[in-house]
mmCIF file of C-alpha atoms in Angstrom:
data_model
loop_
_atom_site.group_PDB
_atom_site.id
_atom_site.type_symbol
_atom_site.label_atom_id
_atom_site.label_comp_id
_atom_site.label_asym_id
_atom_site.label_seq_id
_atom_site.Cartn_x
_atom_site.Cartn_y
_atom_site.Cartn_z
ATOM 1 C CA UNK A 1330 130.575 172.402 125.785
ATOM 2 C CA UNK A 1331 134.332 172.409 126.372
ATOM 3 C CA UNK A 1332 133.926 170.919 129.836
ATOM 4 C CA UNK A 1333 132.828 167.632 128.247
ATOM 5 C CA UNK A 1334 136.361 166.968 127.065
ATOM 6 C CA UNK A 1335 137.566 167.551 130.585
ATOM 7 C CA UNK A 1336 135.159 164.904 131.887
ATOM 8 C CA UNK A 1337 136.222 162.418 129.275
ATOM 9 C CA UNK A 1338 139.903 162.850 130.095
ATOM 10 C CA UNK A 1339 139.636 162.731 133.882
ATOM 11 C CA UNK A 1340 136.699 160.456 134.697
ATOM 12 C CA UNK A 1341 136.383 156.828 133.671
ATOM 13 C CA UNK A 1342 133.103 155.958 132.001
ATOM 14 C CA UNK A 1343 131.415 152.647 132.833
ATOM 15 C CA UNK A 1344 129.757 150.277 130.383
ATOM 16 C CA UNK A 1345 128.108 147.731 132.699
ATOM 17 C CA UNK A 1346 125.411 149.947 134.207
ATOM 18 C CA UNK A 1347 122.384 148.332 132.552
ATOM 19 C CA UNK A 1348 121.568 151.494 130.596
ATOM 20 C CA UNK A 1349 122.152 151.994 126.889
ATOM 21 C CA UNK A 1350 124.413 154.645 125.399
ATOM 22 C CA UNK A 1351 122.016 155.872 122.696
ATOM 23 C CA UNK A 1352 120.569 159.004 124.275
ATOM 24 C CA UNK A 1353 118.063 159.558 121.469
ATOM 25 C CA UNK A 1354 116.251 156.368 122.510
ATOM 26 C CA UNK A 1355 115.581 157.582 126.063
ATOM 27 C CA UNK A 1356 112.692 159.731 127.219
ATOM 28 C CA UNK A 1357 112.685 161.546 130.556
ATOM 29 C CA UNK A 1358 114.367 160.124 133.628
ATOM 30 C CA UNK A 1359 116.028 156.751 133.958
ATOM 31 C CA UNK A 1360 114.512 156.256 137.435
ATOM 32 C CA UNK A 1361 111.575 158.088 138.992
ATOM 33 C CA UNK A 1362 111.914 159.875 142.322
ATOM 34 C CA UNK A 1363 110.191 156.998 144.105
ATOM 35 C CA UNK A 1364 112.702 154.516 142.669
ATOM 36 C CA UNK A 1365 110.720 152.855 139.875
ATOM 37 C CA UNK A 1366 112.130 152.325 136.404
ATOM 38 C CA UNK A 1367 110.769 154.962 134.035
ATOM 39 C CA UNK A 1368 109.881 152.386 131.380
ATOM 40 C CA UNK A 1369 106.650 151.504 129.587
ATOM 41 C CA UNK A 1370 106.594 148.147 127.809
ATOM 42 C CA UNK A 1371 105.052 147.675 124.367
ATOM 43 C CA UNK A 1372 104.784 144.860 121.851
ATOM 44 C CA UNK A 1373 102.725 142.659 124.163
ATOM 45 C CA UNK A 1374 99.174 142.883 125.433
ATOM 46 C CA UNK A 1375 98.334 144.776 128.593
ATOM 47 C CA UNK A 1376 97.454 141.590 130.480
ATOM 48 C CA UNK A 1377 100.788 140.006 129.509
ATOM 49 C CA UNK A 1378 102.742 143.037 130.698
ATOM 50 C CA UNK A 1379 101.141 143.160 134.151
ATOM 51 C CA UNK A 1380 101.878 140.939 137.130
ATOM 52 C CA UNK A 1381 98.673 141.346 139.087
ATOM 53 C CA UNK A 1382 100.208 140.005 142.286
ATOM 54 C CA UNK A 1383 103.087 142.501 142.174
ATOM 55 C CA UNK A 1384 100.670 145.273 141.240
ATOM 56 C CA UNK A 1385 98.336 144.580 144.147
ATOM 57 C CA UNK A 1386 101.275 144.523 146.548
ATOM 58 C CA UNK A 1387 102.779 147.745 145.239
ATOM 59 C CA UNK A 1388 99.793 150.052 144.656
ATOM 60 C CA UNK A 1389 98.884 152.673 147.298
ATOM 61 C CA UNK A 1390 96.762 151.511 150.186
ATOM 62 C CA UNK A 1391 93.663 153.466 149.176
ATOM 63 C CA UNK A 1392 93.733 151.934 145.686
ATOM 64 C CA UNK A 1393 94.133 148.450 147.148
ATOM 65 C CA UNK A 1394 91.070 148.793 149.389
ATOM 66 C CA UNK A 1395 89.093 150.478 146.617
ATOM 67 C CA UNK A 1396 89.761 147.554 144.253
ATOM 68 C CA UNK A 1397 88.811 144.999 146.923
ATOM 69 C CA UNK A 1398 85.544 146.795 147.749
ATOM 70 C CA UNK A 1399 84.709 147.416 144.075
ATOM 71 C CA UNK A 1400 85.344 143.760 143.214
ATOM 72 C CA UNK A 1401 83.158 142.669 146.141
ATOM 73 C CA UNK A 1402 80.320 144.945 144.992
ATOM 74 C CA UNK A 1403 80.494 144.012 141.301
ATOM 75 C CA UNK A 1404 80.652 140.265 141.935
ATOM 76 C CA UNK A 1405 77.571 140.360 144.127
ATOM 77 C CA UNK A 1406 75.756 142.562 141.604
ATOM 78 C CA UNK A 1407 76.549 139.958 138.956
ATOM 79 C CA UNK A 1408 75.253 137.011 140.995
ATOM 80 C CA UNK A 1409 72.207 139.019 142.114
ATOM 81 C CA UNK A 1410 71.420 139.645 138.455
ATOM 82 C CA UNK A 1411 71.614 135.899 137.756
ATOM 83 C CA UNK A 1412 69.183 135.156 140.591
ATOM 84 C CA UNK A 1413 66.870 137.903 139.374
ATOM 85 C CA UNK A 1414 66.792 136.660 135.757
ATOM 86 C CA UNK A 1415 66.324 133.035 136.850
ATOM 87 C CA UNK A 1416 63.385 134.235 138.896
ATOM 88 C CA UNK A 1417 63.141 135.473 142.469
ATOM 89 C CA UNK A 1418 60.311 132.996 143.024
ATOM 90 C CA UNK A 1419 63.080 130.389 143.271
ATOM 91 C CA UNK A 1420 64.454 132.209 146.318
ATOM 92 C CA UNK A 1421 62.260 131.240 149.243
ATOM 93 C CA UNK A 1422 61.770 134.053 151.735
ATOM 94 C CA UNK A 1423 61.637 136.996 149.325
ATOM 95 C CA UNK A 1424 58.358 138.786 149.937
ATOM 96 C CA UNK A 1425 59.033 142.041 148.068
ATOM 97 C CA UNK A 1426 56.689 143.039 145.280
ATOM 98 C CA UNK A 1427 58.575 145.827 143.481
ATOM 99 C CA UNK A 1428 61.377 144.888 141.106
ATOM 100 C CA UNK A 1429 63.962 147.034 142.906
ATOM 101 C CA UNK A 1430 63.109 145.461 146.266
ATOM 102 C CA UNK A 1431 63.322 141.989 144.729
ATOM 103 C CA UNK A 1432 66.718 142.770 143.218
ATOM 104 C CA UNK A 1433 67.876 144.267 146.534
ATOM 105 C CA UNK A 1434 66.949 141.141 148.467
ATOM 106 C CA UNK A 1435 68.603 138.979 145.797
ATOM 107 C CA UNK A 1436 71.715 141.169 146.172
ATOM 108 C CA UNK A 1437 71.863 140.657 149.936
ATOM 109 C CA UNK A 1438 71.197 136.931 149.520
ATOM 110 C CA UNK A 1439 74.183 136.925 147.161
ATOM 111 C CA UNK A 1440 76.314 138.591 149.829
ATOM 112 C CA UNK A 1441 75.269 135.993 152.414
ATOM 113 C CA UNK A 1442 76.090 133.183 149.993
ATOM 114 C CA UNK A 1443 79.358 134.769 148.817
ATOM 115 C CA UNK A 1444 80.575 135.206 152.396
ATOM 116 C CA UNK A 1445 79.103 131.802 153.428
ATOM 117 C CA UNK A 1446 77.248 133.549 156.266
ATOM 118 C CA UNK A 1447 73.834 132.127 155.362
ATOM 119 C CA UNK A 1448 71.352 133.719 157.782
ATOM 120 C CA UNK A 1449 68.592 131.388 156.563
ATOM 121 C CA UNK A 1450 65.975 134.053 155.882
ATOM 122 C CA UNK A 1451 66.249 133.382 152.143
ATOM 123 C CA UNK A 1452 67.118 130.000 150.643
ATOM 124 C CA UNK A 1453 67.380 128.736 147.049
ATOM 125 C CA UNK A 1454 64.932 126.252 145.561
ATOM 126 C CA UNK A 1455 65.186 124.541 142.229
ATOM 127 C CA UNK A 1456 68.194 123.085 140.456
ATOM 128 C CA UNK A 1457 69.405 126.174 138.572
ATOM 129 C CA UNK A 1458 69.209 128.555 141.523
ATOM 130 C CA UNK A 1459 70.916 126.040 143.819
ATOM 131 C CA UNK A 1460 73.653 125.526 141.206
ATOM 132 C CA UNK A 1461 74.353 129.261 140.996
ATOM 133 C CA UNK A 1462 74.387 129.504 144.806
ATOM 134 C CA UNK A 1463 76.856 126.620 145.119
ATOM 135 C CA UNK A 1464 79.136 128.122 142.461
ATOM 136 C CA UNK A 1465 78.988 131.496 144.197
ATOM 137 C CA UNK A 1466 79.858 129.939 147.565
ATOM 138 C CA UNK A 1467 82.924 128.257 146.023
ATOM 139 C CA UNK A 1468 83.905 131.465 144.256
ATOM 140 C CA UNK A 1469 83.544 133.359 147.517
ATOM 141 C CA UNK A 1470 85.846 130.963 149.364
ATOM 142 C CA UNK A 1471 88.483 131.249 146.649
ATOM 143 C CA UNK A 1472 88.160 135.043 146.483
ATOM 144 C CA UNK A 1473 88.579 135.481 150.226
ATOM 145 C CA UNK A 1474 91.581 133.155 150.174
ATOM 146 C CA UNK A 1475 93.207 135.322 147.493
ATOM 147 C CA UNK A 1476 92.304 138.537 149.339
ATOM 148 C CA UNK A 1477 93.743 137.135 152.573
ATOM 149 C CA UNK A 1478 96.967 136.264 150.769
ATOM 150 C CA UNK A 1479 97.187 139.783 149.336
ATOM 151 C CA UNK A 1480 96.573 141.321 152.760
ATOM 152 C CA UNK A 1481 99.290 139.152 154.265
ATOM 153 C CA UNK A 1482 101.653 139.898 151.384
ATOM 154 C CA UNK A 1483 101.215 143.655 151.776
ATOM 155 C CA UNK A 1484 101.699 143.651 155.539
ATOM 156 C CA UNK A 1485 104.535 141.128 155.586
ATOM 157 C CA UNK A 1486 106.472 142.503 152.619
ATOM 158 C CA UNK A 1487 109.889 143.814 153.736
ATOM 159 C CA UNK A 1488 110.170 147.513 152.966
ATOM 160 C CA UNK A 1489 113.009 149.962 153.321
ATOM 161 C CA UNK A 1490 111.313 152.774 155.221
ATOM 162 C CA UNK A 1491 113.840 155.319 154.010
ATOM 163 C CA UNK A 1492 113.347 158.919 152.949
ATOM 164 C CA UNK A 1493 115.774 160.702 150.631
ATOM 165 C CA UNK A 1494 116.280 164.453 150.528
ATOM 166 C CA UNK A 1495 114.474 166.222 147.695
ATOM 167 C CA UNK A 1496 117.682 167.791 146.428
ATOM 168 C CA UNK A 1497 121.345 166.983 146.158
ATOM 169 C CA UNK A 1498 123.743 169.747 147.194
ATOM 170 C CA UNK A 1499 127.137 171.030 146.117
ATOM 171 C CA UNK A 1500 128.752 171.810 149.446
ATOM 172 C CA UNK A 1501 132.140 173.053 150.673
ATOM 173 C CA UNK A 1502 134.163 170.013 151.698
ATOM 174 C CA UNK A 1503 137.681 170.040 153.103
ATOM 175 C CA UNK A 1504 139.732 172.092 150.617
ATOM 176 C CA UNK A 1505 137.240 171.731 147.783
ATOM 177 C CA UNK A 1506 133.619 170.809 147.197
ATOM 178 C CA UNK A 1507 131.493 167.673 147.345
ATOM 179 C CA UNK A 1508 128.179 166.393 146.059
ATOM 180 C CA UNK A 1509 125.933 165.502 148.986
ATOM 181 C CA UNK A 1510 122.496 164.003 149.428
ATOM 182 C CA UNK A 1511 120.859 162.797 152.630
ATOM 183 C CA UNK A 1512 118.676 159.907 153.720
ATOM 184 C CA UNK A 1513 117.076 158.796 156.953
ATOM 185 C CA UNK A 1514 114.883 155.961 158.305
ATOM 186 C CA UNK A 1515 111.442 157.162 159.420
ATOM 187 C CA UNK A 1516 109.873 154.048 160.989
ATOM 188 C CA UNK A 1517 110.684 152.103 164.136
ATOM 189 C CA UNK A 1518 112.874 149.683 162.196
ATOM 190 C CA UNK A 1519 116.488 148.735 162.755
ATOM 191 C CA UNK A 1520 118.596 148.576 159.601
ATOM 192 C CA UNK A 1521 122.137 147.253 159.606
ATOM 193 C CA UNK A 1522 124.854 146.698 156.994
ATOM 194 C CA UNK A 1523 123.616 149.580 154.865
ATOM 195 C CA UNK A 1524 125.421 150.023 151.539
ATOM 196 C CA UNK A 1525 124.978 152.694 148.878
ATOM 197 C CA UNK A 1526 126.099 152.923 145.262
ATOM 198 C CA UNK A 1527 125.655 156.012 143.094
ATOM 199 C CA UNK A 1528 125.773 156.213 139.320
ATOM 200 C CA UNK A 1529 125.489 159.358 137.224
ATOM 201 C CA UNK A 1530 124.418 159.374 133.588
ATOM 202 C CA UNK A 1531 125.346 162.402 131.478
ATOM 203 C CA UNK A 1532 124.446 163.157 127.883
ATOM 204 C CA UNK A 1533 127.250 164.135 125.508
ATOM 205 C CA UNK A 1534 127.322 165.387 121.972
ATOM 206 C CA UNK A 1535 129.984 163.526 120.016
ATOM 207 C CA UNK A 1536 130.408 163.282 116.252
ATOM 208 C CA UNK A 1537 127.116 165.095 115.700
ATOM 209 C CA UNK A 1538 125.190 162.547 117.789
ATOM 210 C CA UNK A 1539 124.012 162.514 121.394
ATOM 211 C CA UNK A 1540 125.213 159.672 123.589
ATOM 212 C CA UNK A 1541 124.914 158.662 127.242
ATOM 213 C CA UNK A 1542 127.925 158.041 129.420
ATOM 214 C CA UNK A 1543 127.740 156.646 132.929
ATOM 215 C CA UNK A 1544 130.110 157.066 135.845
ATOM 216 C CA UNK A 1545 130.262 155.455 139.291
ATOM 217 C CA UNK A 1546 130.642 158.124 141.952
ATOM 218 C CA UNK A 1547 133.174 157.375 144.677
ATOM 219 C CA UNK A 1548 131.809 158.042 148.154
ATOM 220 C CA UNK A 1549 133.647 159.094 151.272
ATOM 221 C CA UNK A 1550 131.705 156.305 153.019
ATOM 222 C CA UNK A 1551 129.589 153.816 151.077
ATOM 223 C CA UNK A 1552 128.919 151.349 153.932
ATOM 224 C CA UNK A 1553 127.823 151.741 157.539
ATOM 225 C CA UNK A 1554 127.161 149.101 160.182
ATOM 226 C CA UNK A 1555 123.929 150.585 161.518
ATOM 227 C CA UNK A 1556 121.461 153.094 160.063
ATOM 228 C CA UNK A 1557 119.717 154.754 162.993
ATOM 229 C CA UNK A 1558 120.083 158.468 162.292
ATOM 230 C CA UNK A 1559 120.451 160.452 159.093
ATOM 231 C CA UNK A 1560 123.199 159.531 156.635
ATOM 232 C CA UNK A 1561 124.722 162.168 154.396
ATOM 233 C CA UNK A 1562 126.241 160.637 151.277
ATOM 234 C CA UNK A 1563 129.396 162.514 150.282
ATOM 235 C CA UNK A 1564 131.037 162.360 146.868
ATOM 236 C CA UNK A 1565 134.240 164.465 146.954
ATOM 237 C CA UNK A 1566 134.612 166.348 143.670
ATOM 238 C CA UNK A 1567 138.216 165.614 142.791
ATOM 239 C CA UNK A 1568 139.952 165.452 139.413
ATOM 240 C CA UNK A 1569 138.650 161.914 138.937
ATOM 241 C CA UNK A 1570 135.041 163.035 139.430
ATOM 242 C CA UNK A 1571 132.833 163.645 136.375
ATOM 243 C CA UNK A 1572 131.708 166.870 138.084
ATOM 244 C CA UNK A 1573 135.213 168.269 138.376
ATOM 245 C CA UNK A 1574 135.181 171.798 136.982
ATOM 246 C CA UNK A 1575 131.373 172.009 136.850
ATOM 247 C CA UNK A 1576 129.975 175.452 137.530
ATOM 248 C CA UNK A 1577 126.503 176.287 138.771
ATOM 249 C CA UNK A 1578 125.442 176.989 135.184
ATOM 250 C CA UNK A 1579 126.827 173.616 134.028
ATOM 251 C CA UNK A 1580 124.451 171.804 136.387
ATOM 252 C CA UNK A 1581 121.548 173.805 134.973
ATOM 253 C CA UNK A 1582 122.249 173.279 131.271
ATOM 254 C CA UNK A 1583 123.646 169.728 131.312
ATOM 255 C CA UNK A 1584 121.168 166.884 130.929
ATOM 256 C CA UNK A 1585 122.013 164.111 133.361
ATOM 257 C CA UNK A 1586 120.726 162.069 136.261
ATOM 258 C CA UNK A 1587 122.227 160.870 139.549
ATOM 259 C CA UNK A 1588 120.896 157.435 140.503
ATOM 260 C CA UNK A 1589 121.160 156.266 144.129
ATOM 261 C CA UNK A 1590 120.867 152.581 145.121
ATOM 262 C CA UNK A 1591 120.605 151.588 148.781
ATOM 263 C CA UNK A 1592 120.394 148.133 150.312
ATOM 264 C CA UNK A 1593 120.330 147.250 153.999
ATOM 265 C CA UNK A 1594 119.502 144.341 156.276
ATOM 266 C CA UNK A 1595 116.273 144.527 158.276
ATOM 267 C CA UNK A 1596 116.657 142.320 161.340
ATOM 268 C CA UNK A 1597 112.878 142.268 161.967
ATOM 269 C CA UNK A 1598 112.222 140.512 158.658
ATOM 270 C CA UNK A 1599 115.698 138.932 158.601
ATOM 271 C CA UNK A 1600 115.876 140.034 154.992
ATOM 272 C CA UNK A 1601 117.600 142.553 152.742
ATOM 273 C CA UNK A 1602 115.591 145.619 151.764
ATOM 274 C CA UNK A 1603 116.360 148.004 148.910
ATOM 275 C CA UNK A 1604 115.520 151.596 148.076
ATOM 276 C CA UNK A 1605 116.230 153.707 145.000
ATOM 277 C CA UNK A 1606 115.870 157.317 143.958
ATOM 278 C CA UNK A 1607 117.379 159.733 141.472
ATOM 279 C CA UNK A 1608 118.222 163.411 141.048
ATOM 280 C CA UNK A 1609 118.368 165.196 137.718
ATOM 281 C CA UNK A 1610 121.242 167.668 137.480
ATOM 282 C CA UNK A 1611 118.850 170.604 137.631
ATOM 283 C CA UNK A 1612 117.724 169.282 141.044
ATOM 284 C CA UNK A 1613 121.237 169.862 142.381
ATOM 285 C CA UNK A 1614 121.463 172.986 144.560
ATOM 286 C CA UNK A 1615 124.812 174.687 144.044
ATOM 287 C CA UNK A 1616 126.356 176.282 147.137
ATOM 288 C CA UNK A 1617 124.357 174.891 150.061
ATOM 289 C CA UNK A 1618 124.756 172.640 153.092
ATOM 290 C CA UNK A 1619 122.329 170.530 155.098
ATOM 291 C CA UNK A 1620 121.153 171.558 158.549
ATOM 292 C CA UNK A 1621 121.731 169.123 161.394
ATOM 293 C CA UNK A 1622 118.815 166.684 161.747
ATOM 294 C CA UNK A 1623 119.313 165.376 165.269
ATOM 295 C CA UNK A 1624 119.704 166.970 168.675
ATOM 296 C CA UNK A 1625 120.090 165.918 172.292
ATOM 297 C CA UNK A 1626 116.933 165.517 174.371
ATOM 298 C CA UNK A 1627 116.326 167.899 177.237
ATOM 299 C CA UNK A 1628 116.969 165.229 179.875
ATOM 300 C CA UNK A 1629 120.141 164.176 178.036
ATOM 301 C CA UNK A 1630 118.983 160.544 177.765
ATOM 302 C CA UNK A 1631 118.049 160.248 174.073
ATOM 303 C CA UNK A 1632 118.933 161.584 170.655
ATOM 304 C CA UNK A 1633 116.017 163.247 168.858
ATOM 305 C CA UNK A 1634 115.901 162.670 165.083
ATOM 306 C CA UNK A 1635 113.998 165.497 163.379
ATOM 307 C CA UNK A 1636 112.703 163.796 160.237
ATOM 308 C CA UNK A 1637 110.960 167.018 159.162
ATOM 309 C CA UNK A 1638 114.406 168.598 158.721
ATOM 310 C CA UNK A 1639 115.515 166.090 156.086
ATOM 311 C CA UNK A 1640 115.303 168.704 153.314
ATOM 312 C CA UNK A 1641 116.461 171.644 155.391
ATOM 313 C CA UNK A 1642 119.557 173.399 154.061
ATOM 314 C CA UNK A 1643 121.150 176.834 153.997
ATOM 315 C CA UNK A 1644 122.936 178.601 151.155
ATOM 316 C CA UNK A 1645 126.697 179.047 151.511
ATOM 317 C CA UNK A 1646 129.491 180.558 149.460
ATOM 318 C CA UNK A 1647 131.790 178.248 147.520
#
């Protein structure tokens, strides 16, 4: 591990990255590929560790709709059970004789009450049944208000619709080499004032203990006025780079992670959006370069951005 001394002497480690130096306390990545912190909290209860509002805004769409539908079904099953145990004779209009048919009609009466539709075919009679129906109607109004807020929050939440390449590359650059990764917008959004910062964390063995050291990677261009096409992030590997002198085998055997932070201004939302990702050192392809992602249209009036070519690269000699 002689190359570690070379890194220490040429590159300046940073201490204000937000990550600790004790490598033995870390498990796996610092940041997942989708940009989330790879952290699980303990010492508090599950309910205390979860922000349900943030969770409902962040979960995949299919999970969101599944939870809404499941909640709707279970709530109405619960109220239908209350009506059934109170006695379906207190629900005027139910003419079913079998227990399943009685419960089914109580279930659909619950839905009508919960949604405040009230077709009028079935109506409550008696104090207890009317009380449950009034409580259910109030609960339904509150539930739909919360669901409406969640729907609005999901659709109105500013998002950075950015895709990052699956791999970072070590590519010929000028008279040397450079670390490159690529990103591109994939929605019909207009992002301006885009800025990127990259930090790499590398594990070292010093004094018979393993420690983390972090370095900010200088970029050829860390800021652009407008992000319309692809953007290839270029870190020239000079003597001040922590990767100076790294061979292909060094990237394979060294445990480290490259963390990418992007922020840009979305003029549609008039707000700043952020996006994060990371690459472990074994996800770095040594001796490759990206293919061009955009071409001229046939009528020479537009530029065509080929998003499907984001991860396209060819091997080259270094």
